[in-house]
Amino acid sequence: MEPATGLKTAEFQLADRVNRISASPTMVVLAAADQLKAKGVDVADFGPGEPDFPTPEHIKRAGIKAIEENRTKYTPVPGLAALRQAICDWHARELKSSYQPAECLVSVGGKHAIFNAVCSLINAGDEVVIPAPYWVTYPDIVKYAGGRPVILNTRGEENFLVRASDLEKLLTPRTRMVIVNSPSNPSGAVIPQDEFQKILALCQRKDVWLMSDECYSHFTYGDAKPYSIASLANSKPGLIIIGSMSKTFAMTGWRIGYTLAPQPLIAAMTKLQSQSTSNPTSIAQYAAIEAMRGSMDSVPVMLAEYARRRERIVAGLRAIPGVTCNAPSGAFYVFPNISANFSKDMPNDTAVAKQLLEREQVAVVPGEAFGAPGYLRLSYATSMERIDEGLRRLNRFFSNVK
Ligand code: PLP
């Protein structure tokens, strides 16, 4: 007899918590572009959200040395004591905070750090306010935890400014957390320091956790400088800082991220981590110690290259009919508005992205994925030569749509 759960059919029942979330739309685009590339198609790929630079040599050496010295055993669940200390020291030096190792947890990337924090704090029905455009993962993690994402729409005409006064209008007695990301993926917007301070003050006044995702902290342009809200005196209560080695040190595959937060929250997150992943990979932790303690000379070199590409891609996009584009203040993405090009056959950004891939083999992520219809996200973590080729194709595509 067929079991009631349908285990022998393709329609077996999955847990509600996993049915509440969807596969990352950025991963879907990457997969479609990869399939074309595997067939030998020349794709102008603006999809990837990762540096195109290799991990700096001295960091790789530290990983290799760790293997050779057999540092391949379990480590303490929250990370090596030396790494937790190194992260606190680095954050204090670079971003003017004052955390102790007991307030630091090392996880399997920044994404895992966010997952641990949200799952440790959010109960069914709790509301989490997230400004849009947002990094695709935030709402899904909140939903997985049983919470309800509440979206604050910001405006491209205002450079996607997140205002404390706008956030305040969305706070209810059920609000448990606000998540901000500066510099932002996907818009590249940076929250001005005075506004950031108002956001923290609002959260503290309303007893709401503030999660600040700093994964792109060191990639800023023009007047914007690396900044952490944790540099403010008395900022620690209710503040969760999320950081990552992935972008700053071109270490996406090593999977090391961290949380800085009040010790009781770190203890709860460590408990959760102890029953799921345990420690992040030991050898990656040794490489991360070198990232935190060693030379940071490679960072300005990468930043200078991103800055050059940013100039080129913003100018190139602005020259395309029906496209407007803010100059991003940080990260390595541009987020042009292409809605003036919508038509009956191409009524939204998802349709534009699909046709761009089909007709011109250009891979971009539609703004809808980030809660911002009308836009496309292009990563400029790709060579100047590929940027120029992609711009040529985009120009041809949009010049022919009408
Ligand atoms: N936060 C933001 C805004 C990101 O864009 C990413 C990666 O794309 C992450 C966090 C997580 O990065 P990782 O898990 O590689 O540390």
Tab-separated table of C-alpha atoms and ligand atoms in Angstrom:
chain	number	residue	atom	x	y	z
A	1	MET	CA	0.000	0.000	0.000
A	2	GLU	CA	1.185	3.536	-0.811
A	3	PRO	CA	2.336	5.331	2.387
A	4	ALA	CA	0.182	8.332	3.316
A	5	THR	CA	3.134	10.723	2.960
A	6	GLY	CA	3.542	9.729	-0.687
A	7	LEU	CA	7.183	8.736	-0.168
A	8	LYS	CA	7.154	6.551	-3.254
A	9	THR	CA	5.753	9.256	-5.491
A	10	ALA	CA	7.366	12.476	-6.665
A	11	GLU	CA	4.868	14.430	-4.558
A	12	PHE	CA	6.062	13.664	-1.073
A	13	GLN	CA	5.325	16.334	1.453
A	14	LEU	CA	8.047	18.794	2.430
A	15	ALA	CA	8.166	20.653	5.723
A	16	ASP	CA	6.241	23.952	5.799
A	17	ARG	CA	9.377	25.862	6.736
A	18	VAL	CA	11.137	24.878	3.519
A	19	ASN	CA	8.012	25.481	1.429
A	20	ARG	CA	7.952	29.058	2.708
A	21	ILE	CA	11.213	29.948	0.937
A	22	SER	CA	12.359	29.968	-2.692
A	23	ALA	CA	15.672	29.244	-4.374
A	24	SER	CA	17.800	32.386	-4.580
A	25	PRO	CA	16.844	34.198	-7.832
A	26	THR	CA	20.444	35.318	-8.297
A	27	MET	CA	21.494	31.654	-8.277
A	28	VAL	CA	18.796	30.915	-10.885
A	29	VAL	CA	20.296	33.510	-13.258
A	30	LEU	CA	23.790	32.211	-12.648
A	31	ALA	CA	22.638	28.676	-13.440
A	32	ALA	CA	20.971	29.757	-16.726
A	33	ALA	CA	24.093	31.671	-17.784
A	34	ASP	CA	26.318	28.729	-16.801
A	35	GLN	CA	24.234	26.348	-18.916
A	36	LEU	CA	24.753	28.567	-21.966
A	37	LYS	CA	28.468	28.889	-21.242
A	38	ALA	CA	28.759	25.101	-20.938
A	39	LYS	CA	27.367	24.888	-24.488
A	40	GLY	CA	30.162	27.188	-25.637
A	41	VAL	CA	27.989	30.328	-25.915
A	42	ASP	CA	29.854	33.612	-25.326
A	43	VAL	CA	27.849	35.120	-22.437
A	44	ALA	CA	28.402	38.701	-21.229
A	45	ASP	CA	27.900	37.791	-17.615
A	46	PHE	CA	26.925	40.585	-15.209
A	47	GLY	CA	25.390	38.061	-12.818
A	48	PRO	CA	28.027	37.017	-10.294
A	49	GLY	CA	27.989	38.571	-6.851
A	50	GLU	CA	31.596	37.730	-6.182
A	51	PRO	CA	35.003	39.278	-6.804
A	52	ASP	CA	36.724	38.141	-9.999
A	53	PHE	CA	40.097	38.469	-8.233
A	54	PRO	CA	41.901	35.487	-6.708
A	55	THR	CA	42.314	35.265	-2.929
A	56	PRO	CA	45.510	37.201	-2.002
A	57	GLU	CA	48.630	35.050	-1.997
A	58	HIS	CA	49.508	35.372	1.714
A	59	ILE	CA	46.003	34.231	2.703
A	60	LYS	CA	46.175	31.216	0.400
A	61	ARG	CA	49.603	30.342	1.881
A	62	ALA	CA	48.112	30.377	5.387
A	63	GLY	CA	45.436	27.906	4.258
A	64	ILE	CA	48.026	25.631	2.648
A	65	LYS	CA	50.243	25.798	5.759
A	66	ALA	CA	47.240	24.847	7.921
A	67	ILE	CA	46.724	21.710	5.827
A	68	GLU	CA	50.420	20.836	5.932
A	69	GLU	CA	50.477	21.255	9.692
A	70	ASN	CA	47.450	18.968	10.028
A	71	ARG	CA	45.190	21.665	11.410
A	72	THR	CA	42.329	19.656	10.018
A	73	LYS	CA	40.409	18.722	13.171
A	74	TYR	CA	37.291	20.152	14.789
A	75	THR	CA	37.800	23.592	16.261
A	76	PRO	CA	35.673	25.173	18.996
A	77	VAL	CA	32.114	25.627	17.633
A	78	PRO	CA	32.207	29.478	17.641
A	79	GLY	CA	35.597	29.523	15.899
A	80	LEU	CA	39.247	29.458	16.955
A	81	ALA	CA	39.957	31.739	19.905
A	82	ALA	CA	42.739	33.366	17.864
A	83	LEU	CA	40.355	34.123	15.002
A	84	ARG	CA	37.654	35.590	17.230
A	85	GLN	CA	40.298	37.839	18.790
A	86	ALA	CA	41.686	38.743	15.343
A	87	ILE	CA	38.213	39.686	14.066
A	88	CYS	CA	37.580	41.916	17.110
A	89	ASP	CA	40.994	43.568	16.659
A	90	TRP	CA	40.454	44.063	12.921
A	91	HIS	CA	37.003	45.521	13.417
A	92	ALA	CA	38.319	47.850	16.130
A	93	ARG	CA	41.206	48.994	13.920
A	94	GLU	CA	39.308	49.341	10.642
A	95	LEU	CA	35.846	50.347	11.823
A	96	LYS	CA	36.412	51.742	15.351
A	97	SER	CA	34.334	49.283	17.379
A	98	SER	CA	35.182	47.695	20.747
A	99	TYR	CA	34.067	44.054	20.820
A	100	GLN	CA	35.511	41.198	22.889
A	101	PRO	CA	35.875	37.595	21.603
A	102	ALA	CA	32.851	36.489	23.696
A	103	GLU	CA	30.805	38.893	21.561
A	104	CYS	CA	32.037	37.292	18.313
A	105	LEU	CA	30.869	34.150	16.498
A	106	VAL	CA	32.564	32.796	13.361
A	107	SER	CA	30.130	31.134	10.922
A	108	VAL	CA	30.094	29.557	7.466
A	109	GLY	CA	29.946	32.891	5.621
A	110	GLY	CA	27.963	36.039	6.313
A	111	LYS	CA	24.802	34.332	5.057
A	112	HIS	CA	25.078	31.689	7.762
A	113	ALA	CA	25.716	34.393	10.366
A	114	ILE	CA	22.460	36.121	9.326
A	115	PHE	CA	20.625	32.805	9.376
A	116	ASN	CA	21.840	32.023	12.907
A	117	ALA	CA	20.914	35.463	14.210
A	118	VAL	CA	17.440	35.561	12.656
A	119	CYS	CA	16.651	31.985	13.735
A	120	SER	CA	17.819	32.787	17.286
A	121	LEU	CA	15.576	35.853	17.625
A	122	ILE	CA	12.506	35.623	15.403
A	123	ASN	CA	9.344	33.839	16.519
A	124	ALA	CA	6.287	32.987	14.421
A	125	GLY	CA	4.493	36.195	13.499
A	126	ASP	CA	7.339	38.545	14.448
A	127	GLU	CA	7.874	41.346	11.962
A	128	VAL	CA	11.239	42.260	10.464
A	129	VAL	CA	11.514	45.538	8.563
A	130	ILE	CA	13.718	45.377	5.464
A	131	PRO	CA	14.352	48.329	3.129
A	132	ALA	CA	14.000	47.544	-0.597
A	133	PRO	CA	15.936	47.070	-2.765
A	134	TYR	CA	17.220	44.326	-0.436
A	135	TRP	CA	19.635	41.452	-0.666
A	136	VAL	CA	17.446	38.535	-1.803
A	137	THR	CA	18.259	36.334	1.176
A	138	TYR	CA	16.904	38.527	4.010
A	139	PRO	CA	13.155	38.010	3.435
A	140	ASP	CA	13.580	34.295	2.863
A	141	ILE	CA	15.531	33.715	6.065
A	142	VAL	CA	12.889	35.690	7.976
A	143	LYS	CA	10.139	33.560	6.410
A	144	TYR	CA	12.038	30.378	7.189
A	145	ALA	CA	12.132	31.425	10.843
A	146	GLY	CA	8.339	31.958	10.741
A	147	GLY	CA	8.573	35.750	10.774
A	148	ARG	CA	6.986	38.276	8.438
A	149	PRO	CA	9.182	40.523	6.271
A	150	VAL	CA	7.804	44.077	6.156
A	151	ILE	CA	9.270	45.960	3.217
A	152	LEU	CA	10.165	49.659	3.215
A	153	ASN	CA	10.285	50.906	-0.381
A	154	THR	CA	13.005	53.478	-1.072
A	155	ARG	CA	13.255	55.610	-4.199
A	156	GLY	CA	15.848	55.531	-6.950
A	157	GLU	CA	15.396	59.309	-7.405
A	158	GLU	CA	16.674	59.683	-3.811
A	159	ASN	CA	19.543	57.260	-4.311
A	160	PHE	CA	17.609	54.629	-2.331
A	161	LEU	CA	18.006	56.603	0.876
A	162	VAL	CA	16.839	54.677	3.965
A	163	ARG	CA	15.328	57.206	6.393
A	164	ALA	CA	14.754	56.561	10.086
A	165	SER	CA	11.496	58.530	9.853
A	166	ASP	CA	10.210	56.189	7.097
A	167	LEU	CA	11.275	53.105	9.040
A	168	GLU	CA	9.448	54.399	12.100
A	169	LYS	CA	6.139	54.455	10.223
A	170	LEU	CA	6.405	50.680	9.686
A	171	LEU	CA	7.214	49.729	13.290
A	172	THR	CA	4.424	47.947	15.165
A	173	PRO	CA	4.319	46.163	18.528
A	174	ARG	CA	5.221	42.988	16.581
A	175	THR	CA	8.413	44.443	15.056
A	176	ARG	CA	11.441	42.590	16.387
A	177	MET	CA	14.219	43.593	13.994
A	178	VAL	CA	15.315	46.000	11.263
A	179	ILE	CA	17.890	44.791	8.710
A	180	VAL	CA	20.071	47.339	6.900
A	181	ASN	CA	22.876	46.767	4.416
A	182	SER	CA	25.334	49.527	3.630
A	183	PRO	CA	26.919	49.552	1.070
A	184	SER	CA	23.928	47.806	-0.446
A	185	ASN	CA	23.654	44.805	-2.648
A	186	PRO	CA	22.002	45.439	-5.151
A	187	SER	CA	21.884	49.261	-5.321
A	188	GLY	CA	25.377	50.197	-4.108
A	189	ALA	CA	23.737	52.870	-1.926
A	190	VAL	CA	25.462	53.887	1.304
A	191	ILE	CA	23.451	55.065	4.314
A	192	PRO	CA	24.723	58.539	5.342
A	193	GLN	CA	26.295	58.416	8.805
A	194	ASP	CA	23.852	60.866	10.401
A	195	GLU	CA	20.880	58.874	9.084
A	196	PHE	CA	22.468	55.626	10.298
A	197	GLN	CA	22.757	57.119	13.772
A	198	LYS	CA	19.078	58.076	13.696
A	199	ILE	CA	18.185	54.517	12.673
A	200	LEU	CA	20.143	53.095	15.605
A	201	ALA	CA	18.558	55.594	18.003
A	202	LEU	CA	15.094	54.675	16.688
A	203	CYS	CA	15.728	50.941	17.147
A	204	GLN	CA	17.091	51.430	20.657
A	205	ARG	CA	14.138	53.664	21.601
A	206	LYS	CA	11.616	51.133	20.268
A	207	ASP	CA	13.434	48.064	21.645
A	208	VAL	CA	13.949	46.605	18.188
A	209	TRP	CA	17.099	44.754	17.128
A	210	LEU	CA	19.159	46.445	14.412
A	211	MET	CA	21.067	44.087	12.127
A	212	SER	CA	23.733	45.855	10.082
A	213	ASP	CA	25.186	43.810	7.225
A	214	GLU	CA	28.665	45.199	6.539
A	215	CYS	CA	29.809	42.640	3.967
A	216	TYR	CA	30.833	45.388	1.485
A	217	SER	CA	32.238	47.788	4.107
A	218	HIS	CA	35.595	48.281	2.393
A	219	PHE	CA	34.312	48.908	-1.119
A	220	THR	CA	33.264	52.569	-1.098
A	221	TYR	CA	33.772	55.368	-3.657
A	222	GLY	CA	34.049	59.135	-3.653
A	223	ASP	CA	33.096	60.716	-0.346
A	224	ALA	CA	31.780	57.468	1.136
A	225	LYS	CA	34.240	55.805	3.529
A	226	PRO	CA	34.196	52.459	5.369
A	227	TYR	CA	31.910	53.006	8.356
A	228	SER	CA	30.359	50.872	11.068
A	229	ILE	CA	27.480	51.989	13.250
A	230	ALA	CA	29.289	50.001	15.981
A	231	SER	CA	31.821	52.854	16.138
A	232	LEU	CA	29.238	54.909	18.021
A	233	ALA	CA	29.484	55.021	21.818
A	234	ASN	CA	26.686	52.998	23.484
A	235	SER	CA	25.777	51.335	20.187
A	236	LYS	CA	26.113	47.738	21.386
A	237	PRO	CA	22.725	47.029	23.012
A	238	GLY	CA	20.388	45.575	20.403
A	239	LEU	CA	22.981	45.834	17.610
A	240	ILE	CA	24.022	42.877	15.436
A	241	ILE	CA	26.963	43.388	13.095
A	242	ILE	CA	27.359	40.908	10.238
A	243	GLY	CA	30.701	40.710	8.433
A	244	SER	CA	32.367	38.468	5.897
A	245	MET	CA	35.769	37.615	4.429
A	246	SER	CA	34.061	36.887	1.100
A	247	LYS	CA	34.119	40.251	-0.639
A	248	THR	CA	36.860	42.284	1.091
A	249	PHE	CA	39.437	39.519	0.697
A	250	ALA	CA	38.036	37.751	-2.388
A	251	MET	CA	37.367	34.642	-0.286
A	252	THR	CA	33.824	33.641	-1.302
A	253	GLY	CA	34.592	29.933	-1.530
A	254	TRP	CA	36.346	29.730	1.845
A	255	ARG	CA	33.030	30.428	3.620
A	256	ILE	CA	34.002	32.531	6.619
A	257	GLY	CA	31.750	35.232	8.047
A	258	TYR	CA	31.099	36.542	11.526
A	259	THR	CA	28.664	38.152	13.927
A	260	LEU	CA	29.459	40.791	16.535
A	261	ALA	CA	26.625	41.137	19.041
A	262	PRO	CA	25.760	41.084	22.752
A	263	GLN	CA	27.195	37.993	24.439
A	264	PRO	CA	23.844	36.293	25.307
A	265	LEU	CA	22.816	36.405	21.644
A	266	ILE	CA	26.221	35.054	20.579
A	267	ALA	CA	25.731	32.207	23.110
A	268	ALA	CA	22.299	31.344	21.630
A	269	MET	CA	23.629	31.467	18.071
A	270	THR	CA	26.576	29.272	19.100
A	271	LYS	CA	24.100	26.734	20.517
A	272	LEU	CA	22.237	26.704	17.199
A	273	GLN	CA	25.498	26.393	15.261
A	274	SER	CA	26.599	23.540	17.579
A	275	GLN	CA	23.529	21.543	16.506
A	276	SER	CA	23.819	22.294	12.799
A	277	THR	CA	27.134	23.007	11.060
A	278	SER	CA	29.473	22.993	14.100
A	279	ASN	CA	32.638	24.976	13.427
A	280	PRO	CA	33.377	26.492	10.008
A	281	THR	CA	36.139	24.626	8.139
A	282	SER	CA	39.313	24.655	10.222
A	283	ILE	CA	41.750	25.458	7.423
A	284	ALA	CA	39.567	28.343	6.204
A	285	GLN	CA	39.682	29.756	9.728
A	286	TYR	CA	43.492	29.768	9.661
A	287	ALA	CA	43.419	31.573	6.326
A	288	ALA	CA	40.955	34.074	7.844
A	289	ILE	CA	43.355	34.780	10.740
A	290	GLU	CA	45.912	35.798	8.110
A	291	ALA	CA	43.304	37.983	6.347
A	292	MET	CA	42.590	39.775	9.621
A	293	ARG	CA	46.193	40.048	10.838
A	294	GLY	CA	48.206	40.251	7.609
A	295	SER	CA	48.747	42.955	5.004
A	296	MET	CA	45.643	44.560	3.517
A	297	ASP	CA	47.556	45.918	0.516
A	298	SER	CA	45.422	43.933	-1.936
A	299	VAL	CA	42.203	45.676	-0.833
A	300	PRO	CA	42.940	49.155	-2.267
A	301	VAL	CA	44.277	47.503	-5.420
A	302	MET	CA	40.955	45.693	-5.960
A	303	LEU	CA	39.023	48.812	-5.004
A	304	ALA	CA	40.903	50.939	-7.557
A	305	GLU	CA	39.995	48.456	-10.277
A	306	TYR	CA	36.324	48.384	-9.206
A	307	ALA	CA	36.334	52.192	-9.246
A	308	ARG	CA	37.615	52.247	-12.846
A	309	ARG	CA	34.976	49.757	-13.948
A	310	ARG	CA	32.254	51.661	-12.091
A	311	GLU	CA	33.079	54.813	-14.070
A	312	ARG	CA	32.930	52.925	-17.348
A	313	ILE	CA	29.739	51.000	-16.686
A	314	VAL	CA	27.788	53.972	-15.281
A	315	ALA	CA	28.773	56.137	-18.279
A	316	GLY	CA	27.992	53.291	-20.686
A	317	LEU	CA	24.553	52.629	-19.184
A	318	ARG	CA	23.637	56.322	-19.125
A	319	ALA	CA	24.341	56.477	-22.860
A	320	ILE	CA	21.726	53.773	-23.596
A	321	PRO	CA	18.240	54.913	-24.689
A	322	GLY	CA	15.643	54.736	-21.892
A	323	VAL	CA	18.138	53.815	-19.172
A	324	THR	CA	18.844	55.915	-16.069
A	325	CYS	CA	21.533	54.960	-13.584
A	326	ASN	CA	22.715	56.291	-10.214
A	327	ALA	CA	26.453	56.212	-9.547
A	328	PRO	CA	26.731	53.648	-6.726
A	329	SER	CA	28.594	54.803	-3.595
A	330	GLY	CA	29.767	51.304	-2.698
A	331	ALA	CA	29.898	47.529	-3.397
A	332	PHE	CA	30.387	46.354	-7.012
A	333	TYR	CA	26.912	46.572	-8.521
A	334	VAL	CA	25.010	49.062	-10.651
A	335	PHE	CA	21.240	49.181	-10.528
A	336	PRO	CA	19.889	50.976	-13.614
A	337	ASN	CA	16.210	51.754	-14.129
A	338	ILE	CA	15.086	50.347	-17.465
A	339	SER	CA	11.314	50.787	-17.053
A	340	ALA	CA	11.122	53.366	-19.878
A	341	ASN	CA	11.832	50.446	-22.224
A	342	PHE	CA	8.896	48.305	-21.126
A	343	SER	CA	6.476	47.328	-23.901
A	344	LYS	CA	3.643	44.870	-24.532
A	345	ASP	CA	6.141	42.110	-25.331
A	346	MET	CA	8.478	43.064	-22.527
A	347	PRO	CA	6.249	44.314	-19.700
A	348	ASN	CA	8.632	44.021	-16.738
A	349	ASP	CA	12.251	43.607	-15.704
A	350	THR	CA	12.036	39.811	-15.471
A	351	ALA	CA	10.922	39.695	-19.131
A	352	VAL	CA	13.763	42.079	-20.048
A	353	ALA	CA	16.331	39.898	-18.269
A	354	LYS	CA	14.997	36.790	-19.991
A	355	GLN	CA	15.105	38.368	-23.436
A	356	LEU	CA	18.533	39.864	-22.818
A	357	LEU	CA	19.875	36.389	-22.166
A	358	GLU	CA	18.065	34.864	-25.138
A	359	ARG	CA	18.707	37.556	-27.743
A	360	GLU	CA	22.040	39.043	-26.706
A	361	GLN	CA	23.439	36.487	-24.253
A	362	VAL	CA	23.745	39.108	-21.529
A	363	ALA	CA	23.164	37.823	-17.974
A	364	VAL	CA	21.663	40.278	-15.456
A	365	VAL	CA	19.404	39.865	-12.402
A	366	PRO	CA	15.918	41.452	-12.586
A	367	GLY	CA	15.132	44.105	-9.960
A	368	GLU	CA	11.993	42.234	-8.885
A	369	ALA	CA	14.238	39.679	-7.198
A	370	PHE	CA	15.400	42.478	-4.873
A	371	GLY	CA	11.923	43.920	-4.310
A	372	ALA	CA	12.562	46.728	-6.810
A	373	PRO	CA	10.639	46.253	-10.072
A	374	GLY	CA	11.785	48.366	-13.002
A	375	TYR	CA	15.494	47.830	-12.397
A	376	LEU	CA	18.260	45.423	-13.357
A	377	ARG	CA	21.309	44.502	-11.274
A	378	LEU	CA	24.635	44.299	-13.055
A	379	SER	CA	27.755	43.208	-11.234
A	380	TYR	CA	30.973	44.861	-12.397
A	381	ALA	CA	33.125	42.227	-10.744
A	382	THR	CA	34.157	41.276	-14.260
A	383	SER	CA	36.928	42.471	-16.585
A	384	MET	CA	36.827	45.820	-18.402
A	385	GLU	CA	36.886	43.966	-21.702
A	386	ARG	CA	33.752	41.982	-20.730
A	387	ILE	CA	32.076	45.151	-19.453
A	388	ASP	CA	32.662	46.856	-22.810
A	389	GLU	CA	31.337	43.838	-24.704
A	390	GLY	CA	28.257	43.677	-22.445
A	391	LEU	CA	27.605	47.414	-22.868
A	392	ARG	CA	27.759	47.041	-26.666
A	393	ARG	CA	25.143	44.284	-26.516
A	394	LEU	CA	22.933	46.198	-24.070
A	395	ASN	CA	23.058	49.234	-26.316
A	396	ARG	CA	22.074	47.172	-29.350
A	397	PHE	CA	19.262	45.478	-27.410
A	398	PHE	CA	17.689	48.646	-26.007
A	399	SER	CA	18.183	50.586	-29.249
A	400	ASN	CA	16.047	47.947	-30.996
A	401	VAL	CA	13.219	47.499	-28.498
A	402	LYS	CA	10.943	50.210	-29.751
B	1	PLP	N1	25.294	40.086	2.623
B	1	PLP	C1	25.211	40.574	1.383
B	1	PLP	C2	24.582	41.896	1.187
B	1	PLP	C3	25.699	39.843	0.302
B	1	PLP	O1	25.604	40.345	-0.941
B	1	PLP	C4	26.273	38.575	0.536
B	1	PLP	C5	26.740	37.753	-0.592
B	1	PLP	O2	26.449	37.969	-1.732
B	1	PLP	C6	26.361	38.135	1.853
B	1	PLP	C7	25.849	38.893	2.871
B	1	PLP	C8	26.915	36.808	2.229
B	1	PLP	O3	28.148	36.506	1.770
B	1	PLP	P1	28.931	35.262	2.338
B	1	PLP	O4	27.920	34.269	2.843
B	1	PLP	O5	29.718	34.753	1.180
B	1	PLP	O6	29.780	35.771	3.449
